[in-house]
Amino acid sequence: MKKIVAGIAVLCLAFTGLFSYFQIRAKEQSSSEEDPYAAYEKALEEMPKIDYEALYASNPADVTVAVIDNKEITWGEYFQAYYGYSSEIEEYMKTMLMYYGSSPSWDDFYSESENLAFKDLPALYSEDDLKQKAVIDGFAEINGIELNEENKALVEEELKEARESYCGEGASEEDFELFLNEHYFNLDMYRKMTERNYLYQQMFTDLYGENGEKITDEDGTAYLKEKGYVSADHILFMTMDKGTGEELDEDTVREKKKQAEEVSSELKAIEDQEERVRRFKEYREQYNEDTGSSAYPDGYTFTSGMMVQEFETAVNELNEFDVSEPIKTSYGYHVIIRTPLDSNAIIDYSETGIPMTGKAMKANEEYGEKLQEYMEKMEITYTNGWEKPVVTDYLKTP
């Protein structure tokens, strides 16, 4: 699935540019030449299309077609997934046609090594989709987790927003139901889908806390050690112009180096660890020019490849609470102190800006592994006599 989704995303980005290209070329061509976009439109019209009405009508919506984790799956539920994936592949084929002038057919191989044709993918992806939904339901059940009142209210709010978004302000549930029916959906299925989204996140919070804070300090630190993380703080005497990225003049660089050497020498001479850490923090407050320090107030916790090589090498050569000689990188001179691993320290930020600590990282990895382990034990059993649909049986040629 990931390969196709990625392909669609990349190709759709090109759509606007290609459309403009076709418009420009159309103006350049003489009337006797064929418009490239018109050729695409013609080829698109001739492309066989799935008769979803006939496919949906092939079984009653409420008939049981499979059982997963002792839960019955109706044709309506199965079709909802099948329709979604086959429609997505159809859109992929249309985009390929526009971008390359040709498109794979449903009988073509998607993966010869796995002996998979495009026509096999909707059933394959639908099965995975249904298992993933069953995992959320089943995992919540065995852990005794149900949607709390706050999330129930959020579900209702999201349903209302969806209803008004798709059907207009003031639309009724009946209006929304009719709209969903047009897309082989119903309100109960839409509600369940929305509830699962919230249940998935709530299970994580109930088991691990909002940001993994239910993980113990010991387990979080052990996780970081296992993954090869180290921690360090530093004082950066910057020799790079922040605006241009170029090296500062020689006199300034020389002065920065001298300051770094003096600070390093004084810190290294302090034998008491607590006093050394205290003085380090004072000097960091006074001299540090690292603009990223505000996002990482406890220093950096990192593994191989995350920092510039000179910095990484220097940290790995230090024992805890040792201070380095000034280390030169493209940013300037660094005076580094190796610090103990702290699973509560910020390591990185998620795409949405949420700080990720060692505990959060362990919690996310463990949660994913538990759900995956649960799914791998899961089997899907199809009703006797029922056969998975194949899109090529429902293709209509214009």
Coordinates of C-alpha atoms in Angstrom, one line a residue:
M1 CA 0.0 0.0 0.0
K2 CA 2.8 2.4 0.9
K3 CA 4.3 2.2 -2.6
I4 CA 1.0 3.2 -4.3
V5 CA 0.2 5.9 -1.8
A6 CA 3.7 7.4 -2.3
G7 CA 3.3 7.2 -6.0
I8 CA 0.0 9.0 -5.9
A9 CA 1.4 11.7 -3.7
V10 CA 4.4 12.4 -5.9
L11 CA 2.4 12.3 -9.2
C12 CA -0.4 14.5 -7.9
L13 CA 2.2 17.1 -7.0
A14 CA 3.1 17.1 -10.7
F15 CA -0.5 17.4 -11.8
T16 CA -0.8 21.2 -11.7
G17 CA 2.5 21.7 -13.5
L18 CA 1.5 19.2 -16.2
F19 CA -1.9 20.8 -16.7
S20 CA -0.2 24.1 -17.2
Y21 CA 2.3 22.5 -19.6
F22 CA -0.5 21.0 -21.7
Q23 CA -2.2 24.4 -21.8
I24 CA 1.0 26.1 -23.0
R25 CA 1.8 23.4 -25.6
A26 CA -1.8 23.6 -26.9
K27 CA -1.3 27.3 -27.7
E28 CA 2.0 26.5 -29.5
Q29 CA 0.6 23.7 -31.7
S30 CA -1.1 24.3 -35.0
S31 CA -4.7 23.3 -35.4
S32 CA -3.7 20.1 -37.2
E33 CA -1.8 18.8 -34.2
E34 CA -3.6 16.8 -31.5
D35 CA -4.0 18.5 -28.2
P36 CA -2.0 16.4 -25.6
Y37 CA -4.6 17.1 -22.9
A38 CA -7.4 16.1 -25.3
A39 CA -5.5 12.9 -26.0
Y40 CA -5.4 12.2 -22.3
E41 CA -9.1 12.9 -21.9
K42 CA -9.9 10.5 -24.8
A43 CA -7.7 7.8 -23.3
L44 CA -9.3 8.3 -19.9
E45 CA -12.8 7.9 -21.4
E46 CA -11.7 4.6 -23.0
M47 CA -10.2 3.2 -19.7
P48 CA -12.3 0.4 -18.3
K49 CA -14.0 1.4 -15.1
I50 CA -15.2 -0.7 -12.1
D51 CA -19.0 -1.1 -11.9
Y52 CA -19.3 -0.5 -8.1
E53 CA -23.0 -0.7 -8.2
A54 CA -22.9 -4.2 -9.5
L55 CA -20.1 -5.2 -7.2
Y56 CA -21.9 -3.8 -4.1
A57 CA -25.1 -5.6 -5.1
S58 CA -23.4 -8.9 -5.4
N59 CA -24.0 -9.5 -1.7
P60 CA -26.5 -8.3 0.9
A61 CA -24.8 -5.5 3.0
D62 CA -25.6 -7.3 6.3
V63 CA -24.5 -10.8 5.3
T64 CA -21.4 -12.1 7.2
V65 CA -18.5 -12.8 4.8
A66 CA -15.7 -13.3 7.3
V67 CA -14.7 -13.6 11.0
I68 CA -11.7 -11.9 12.5
D69 CA -10.8 -12.3 16.2
N70 CA -14.2 -13.9 16.8
K71 CA -15.9 -10.8 15.4
E72 CA -18.2 -11.1 12.3
I73 CA -17.4 -8.9 9.3
T74 CA -20.3 -8.0 7.1
W75 CA -20.2 -7.5 3.3
G76 CA -20.9 -3.8 4.0
E77 CA -17.8 -3.5 6.2
Y78 CA -15.7 -5.5 3.7
F79 CA -16.9 -3.5 0.7
Q80 CA -16.2 -0.2 2.4
A81 CA -12.5 -1.1 2.6
Y82 CA -12.5 -2.8 -0.8
Y83 CA -14.2 0.2 -2.4
G84 CA -11.7 2.6 -0.8
Y85 CA -8.6 0.8 -2.0
S86 CA -9.8 -0.1 -5.5
S87 CA -10.8 3.6 -6.0
E88 CA -7.4 4.7 -4.8
I89 CA -5.7 2.4 -7.3
E90 CA -8.0 3.6 -10.1
E91 CA -6.9 7.2 -9.3
Y92 CA -3.3 6.0 -9.4
M93 CA -3.8 4.5 -12.8
K94 CA -5.5 7.7 -14.1
T95 CA -2.5 9.8 -12.8
M96 CA -0.1 7.4 -14.5
L97 CA -2.0 7.8 -17.7
M98 CA -1.8 11.5 -17.6
Y99 CA 1.8 11.6 -16.5
Y100 CA 3.3 9.0 -18.8
G101 CA 0.6 8.6 -21.5
S102 CA 0.0 5.0 -20.5
S103 CA -1.2 3.1 -17.4
P104 CA -0.9 -0.4 -16.0
S105 CA -4.0 -2.6 -16.4
W106 CA -5.6 -4.5 -13.5
D107 CA -4.1 -7.7 -15.0
D108 CA -0.5 -6.3 -15.0
F109 CA 1.9 -7.4 -12.3
Y110 CA 2.3 -5.0 -9.4
S111 CA 5.0 -7.3 -8.0
E112 CA 6.3 -10.1 -10.1
S113 CA 8.5 -11.4 -7.2
E114 CA 5.3 -11.8 -5.1
N115 CA 3.2 -12.9 -8.0
L116 CA 0.8 -10.1 -7.3
A117 CA -1.3 -8.3 -10.0
F118 CA -3.0 -5.0 -9.5
K119 CA -6.3 -6.9 -9.4
D120 CA -5.1 -8.7 -6.3
L121 CA -4.4 -5.6 -4.3
P122 CA -7.9 -4.4 -3.2
A123 CA -8.6 -7.7 -1.5
L124 CA -5.1 -7.9 0.0
Y125 CA -5.3 -4.3 1.4
S126 CA -8.8 -4.8 2.5
E127 CA -7.8 -7.8 4.6
D128 CA -5.0 -5.8 6.2
D129 CA -7.3 -2.9 6.8
L130 CA -10.0 -5.1 8.5
K131 CA -7.3 -6.7 10.7
Q132 CA -6.0 -3.4 11.8
K133 CA -9.5 -2.3 12.8
A134 CA -10.0 -5.6 14.7
V135 CA -6.7 -5.1 16.5
I136 CA -7.8 -1.8 17.9
D137 CA -11.1 -3.3 19.0
G138 CA -9.6 -6.4 20.4
F139 CA -6.6 -4.8 22.1
A140 CA -8.9 -2.3 23.8
E141 CA -11.2 -5.2 25.0
I142 CA -8.4 -7.3 26.5
N143 CA -7.0 -4.3 28.3
G144 CA -10.4 -3.2 29.6
I145 CA -10.2 0.2 27.8
E146 CA -13.3 2.1 26.6
L147 CA -13.7 5.6 25.2
N148 CA -13.9 8.1 28.1
E149 CA -16.5 10.8 28.2
E150 CA -14.2 13.5 26.9
N151 CA -13.4 11.4 23.7
K152 CA -17.1 10.5 23.3
A153 CA -17.8 14.2 23.2
L154 CA -15.0 14.8 20.7
V155 CA -16.5 12.0 18.5
E156 CA -19.9 13.7 18.4
E157 CA -18.3 17.0 17.7
E158 CA -16.3 15.5 14.8
L159 CA -19.5 13.8 13.4
K160 CA -21.3 17.2 13.5
E161 CA -18.4 18.9 11.7
A162 CA -18.3 16.2 9.0
R163 CA -22.1 16.4 8.6
E164 CA -22.0 20.2 8.1
S165 CA -18.9 20.0 5.9
Y166 CA -20.3 17.4 3.5
C167 CA -24.0 18.4 3.6
G168 CA -24.1 22.0 4.6
E169 CA -24.9 23.9 7.8
G170 CA -28.1 22.7 9.5
A171 CA -28.0 19.3 7.7
S172 CA -29.8 16.5 9.6
E173 CA -28.4 13.0 10.4
E174 CA -30.8 11.7 7.7
D175 CA -29.1 14.1 5.2
F176 CA -25.7 12.8 6.3
E177 CA -26.8 9.2 6.1
L178 CA -28.0 9.7 2.5
F179 CA -24.7 11.3 1.6
L180 CA -22.7 8.4 3.1
N181 CA -24.9 5.9 1.3
E182 CA -23.9 7.4 -2.0
H183 CA -20.3 6.4 -1.1
Y184 CA -21.3 2.9 0.2
F185 CA -21.0 4.0 3.8
N186 CA -23.5 4.5 6.6
L187 CA -23.6 6.5 9.8
D188 CA -22.9 3.6 12.1
M189 CA -19.7 2.7 10.1
Y190 CA -18.6 6.3 10.0
R191 CA -19.2 6.7 13.8
K192 CA -17.2 3.4 14.5
M193 CA -14.4 4.6 12.3
T194 CA -14.2 7.9 14.2
E195 CA -14.4 6.2 17.6
R196 CA -11.5 3.9 16.6
N197 CA -9.3 6.9 15.8
Y198 CA -9.9 8.2 19.3
L199 CA -9.7 4.8 20.9
Y200 CA -6.3 4.2 19.4
Q201 CA -4.9 7.3 21.0
Q202 CA -6.7 6.8 24.3
M203 CA -5.2 3.3 24.6
F204 CA -1.8 4.8 24.3
T205 CA -2.6 7.4 26.9
D206 CA -4.2 5.0 29.3
L207 CA -1.3 2.6 29.1
Y208 CA 1.7 4.9 28.8
G209 CA 0.5 8.5 29.6
E210 CA 0.2 11.4 27.3
N211 CA 3.9 11.4 26.5
G212 CA 5.1 8.1 27.9
E213 CA 5.4 9.4 31.5
K214 CA 4.1 6.0 32.9
I215 CA 7.4 4.4 31.7
T216 CA 9.8 4.2 34.6
D217 CA 13.0 6.2 34.6
E218 CA 14.9 2.9 34.7
D219 CA 13.1 1.4 31.7
G220 CA 13.4 4.6 29.8
T221 CA 17.2 4.9 30.4
A222 CA 17.7 1.2 29.6
Y223 CA 15.9 1.8 26.3
L224 CA 18.2 4.7 25.4
K225 CA 21.3 2.7 26.3
E226 CA 20.1 -0.2 24.1
K227 CA 19.6 2.1 21.2
G228 CA 23.0 3.6 21.6
Y229 CA 22.1 7.1 22.8
V230 CA 24.4 9.3 24.7
S231 CA 23.9 12.7 26.3
A232 CA 25.9 15.9 26.4
D233 CA 25.6 19.6 26.9
H234 CA 27.8 22.2 25.3
I235 CA 28.8 25.9 25.2
L236 CA 29.1 27.0 21.6
F237 CA 31.4 29.9 20.7
M238 CA 30.1 30.5 17.2
T239 CA 32.6 31.4 14.5
M240 CA 30.0 31.2 11.7
D241 CA 28.0 34.2 10.6
K242 CA 24.3 33.3 11.3
G243 CA 23.1 35.2 8.3
T244 CA 25.5 34.1 5.6
G245 CA 26.9 30.8 7.0
E246 CA 30.4 32.1 6.3
E247 CA 33.4 32.0 8.7
L248 CA 33.9 35.2 10.8
D249 CA 37.0 37.3 10.4
E250 CA 40.3 35.9 11.7
D251 CA 40.6 38.2 14.8
T252 CA 37.1 37.3 15.9
V253 CA 37.7 33.5 15.4
R254 CA 40.9 33.8 17.4
E255 CA 39.1 35.6 20.2
K256 CA 36.4 32.9 20.3
K257 CA 39.0 30.2 20.4
K258 CA 40.7 31.9 23.3
Q259 CA 37.5 32.2 25.3
A260 CA 36.7 28.6 24.7
E261 CA 40.1 27.5 25.8
E262 CA 39.8 29.5 29.0
V263 CA 36.4 28.2 29.9
S264 CA 37.4 24.6 29.1
S265 CA 40.6 24.9 31.2
E266 CA 38.8 26.3 34.2
L267 CA 36.0 23.7 34.1
K268 CA 38.5 20.8 33.7
A269 CA 40.4 22.0 36.8
I270 CA 37.3 21.7 39.0
E271 CA 37.4 18.3 40.7
D272 CA 34.0 18.3 42.4
Q273 CA 31.4 17.1 39.9
E274 CA 28.5 19.2 41.3
E275 CA 30.6 22.3 41.3
R276 CA 31.8 21.6 37.8
V277 CA 28.2 21.2 36.6
R278 CA 27.1 24.4 38.4
R279 CA 29.9 26.4 36.8
F280 CA 29.3 24.9 33.4
K281 CA 25.7 26.1 33.6
E282 CA 26.9 29.6 34.5
Y283 CA 29.3 29.7 31.6
R284 CA 26.6 28.3 29.2
E285 CA 24.3 31.1 30.3
Q286 CA 27.1 33.7 29.7
Y287 CA 28.6 32.4 26.4
N288 CA 26.5 29.9 24.6
E289 CA 25.5 31.0 21.1
D290 CA 23.7 27.8 20.1
T291 CA 20.2 28.9 18.8
G292 CA 18.9 25.4 19.4
S293 CA 19.5 25.3 23.1
S294 CA 16.1 26.8 23.9
A295 CA 14.4 23.7 22.3
Y296 CA 16.8 21.4 24.2
P297 CA 17.3 22.9 27.6
D298 CA 18.9 19.8 29.1
G299 CA 21.4 19.4 26.3
Y300 CA 21.4 16.9 23.5
T301 CA 20.6 13.2 23.7
F302 CA 21.5 11.6 20.4
T303 CA 22.7 8.5 18.7
S304 CA 25.1 8.0 15.8
G305 CA 24.5 10.2 12.8
M306 CA 22.3 12.8 14.5
M307 CA 25.1 15.3 15.3
V308 CA 28.1 16.6 13.4
Q309 CA 30.8 14.0 13.4
E310 CA 33.4 16.1 15.4
F311 CA 30.8 16.6 18.2
E312 CA 29.7 13.0 18.2
T313 CA 33.3 11.7 18.4
A314 CA 34.3 14.1 21.2
V315 CA 31.3 13.0 23.3
N316 CA 32.0 9.3 22.9
E317 CA 35.6 9.9 24.1
L318 CA 34.4 11.5 27.4
N319 CA 33.3 9.9 30.6
E320 CA 30.2 11.2 32.4
F321 CA 30.8 14.8 33.7
D322 CA 34.1 15.1 31.9
V323 CA 34.7 18.3 30.0
S324 CA 36.3 18.4 26.6
E325 CA 39.0 20.6 25.1
P326 CA 37.5 23.1 22.6
I327 CA 36.1 21.1 19.6
K328 CA 36.1 22.9 16.3
T329 CA 33.2 22.3 13.9
S330 CA 31.7 24.4 11.1
Y331 CA 29.6 26.2 13.7
G332 CA 32.5 27.2 15.9
Y333 CA 34.2 26.0 19.1
H334 CA 32.3 23.7 21.4
V335 CA 33.1 23.1 25.1
I336 CA 31.3 19.8 25.8
I337 CA 30.3 18.1 29.1
R338 CA 29.2 14.5 28.9
T339 CA 26.0 14.1 31.0
P340 CA 24.2 11.0 32.3
L341 CA 21.3 9.7 30.2
D342 CA 18.0 11.1 31.2
S343 CA 14.8 9.5 29.8
N344 CA 12.8 12.6 30.6
A345 CA 15.1 14.9 28.5
I346 CA 13.8 16.0 25.1
I347 CA 15.5 14.1 22.3
D348 CA 13.5 15.3 19.3
Y349 CA 10.2 16.7 18.2
S350 CA 7.3 15.1 16.3
E351 CA 6.0 16.5 13.0
T352 CA 3.3 18.3 15.0
G353 CA 5.8 19.8 17.4
I354 CA 5.3 17.5 20.3
P355 CA 8.5 17.0 22.3
M356 CA 9.7 13.4 22.3
T357 CA 11.5 12.1 25.4
G358 CA 13.3 8.8 25.8
K359 CA 10.2 7.6 27.6
A360 CA 7.9 8.7 24.8
M361 CA 10.1 7.0 22.2
K362 CA 10.1 3.7 24.2
A363 CA 6.3 3.9 24.8
N364 CA 5.6 4.5 21.1
E365 CA 7.8 1.6 20.0
E366 CA 6.4 -0.7 22.6
Y367 CA 2.8 0.2 21.7
G368 CA 3.4 -0.5 18.1
E369 CA 5.1 -3.8 18.8
K370 CA 2.2 -4.9 21.0
L371 CA -0.4 -4.1 18.4
Q372 CA 1.7 -5.8 15.7
E373 CA 2.1 -8.9 17.9
Y374 CA -1.6 -9.0 18.5
M375 CA -2.3 -8.7 14.8
E376 CA 0.1 -11.4 13.8
K377 CA -1.8 -13.9 15.9
M378 CA -5.0 -12.9 14.2
E379 CA -6.6 -15.0 11.5
I380 CA -9.3 -14.1 9.1
T381 CA -11.7 -16.9 8.2
Y382 CA -14.1 -16.4 5.2
T383 CA -17.6 -17.8 5.2
N384 CA -17.9 -21.1 3.5
G385 CA -18.8 -20.7 -0.2
W386 CA -17.9 -17.0 -0.2
E387 CA -15.2 -15.8 -2.5
K388 CA -13.2 -12.6 -2.4
P389 CA -14.2 -10.3 -5.2
V390 CA -11.9 -9.6 -8.1
V391 CA -12.2 -6.2 -9.8
T392 CA -11.7 -7.6 -13.3
D393 CA -15.1 -9.4 -13.0
Y394 CA -16.8 -6.0 -12.7
L395 CA -15.0 -3.9 -15.3
K396 CA -17.1 -1.9 -17.7
T397 CA -15.6 -0.9 -21.0
P398 CA -17.1 2.3 -22.6

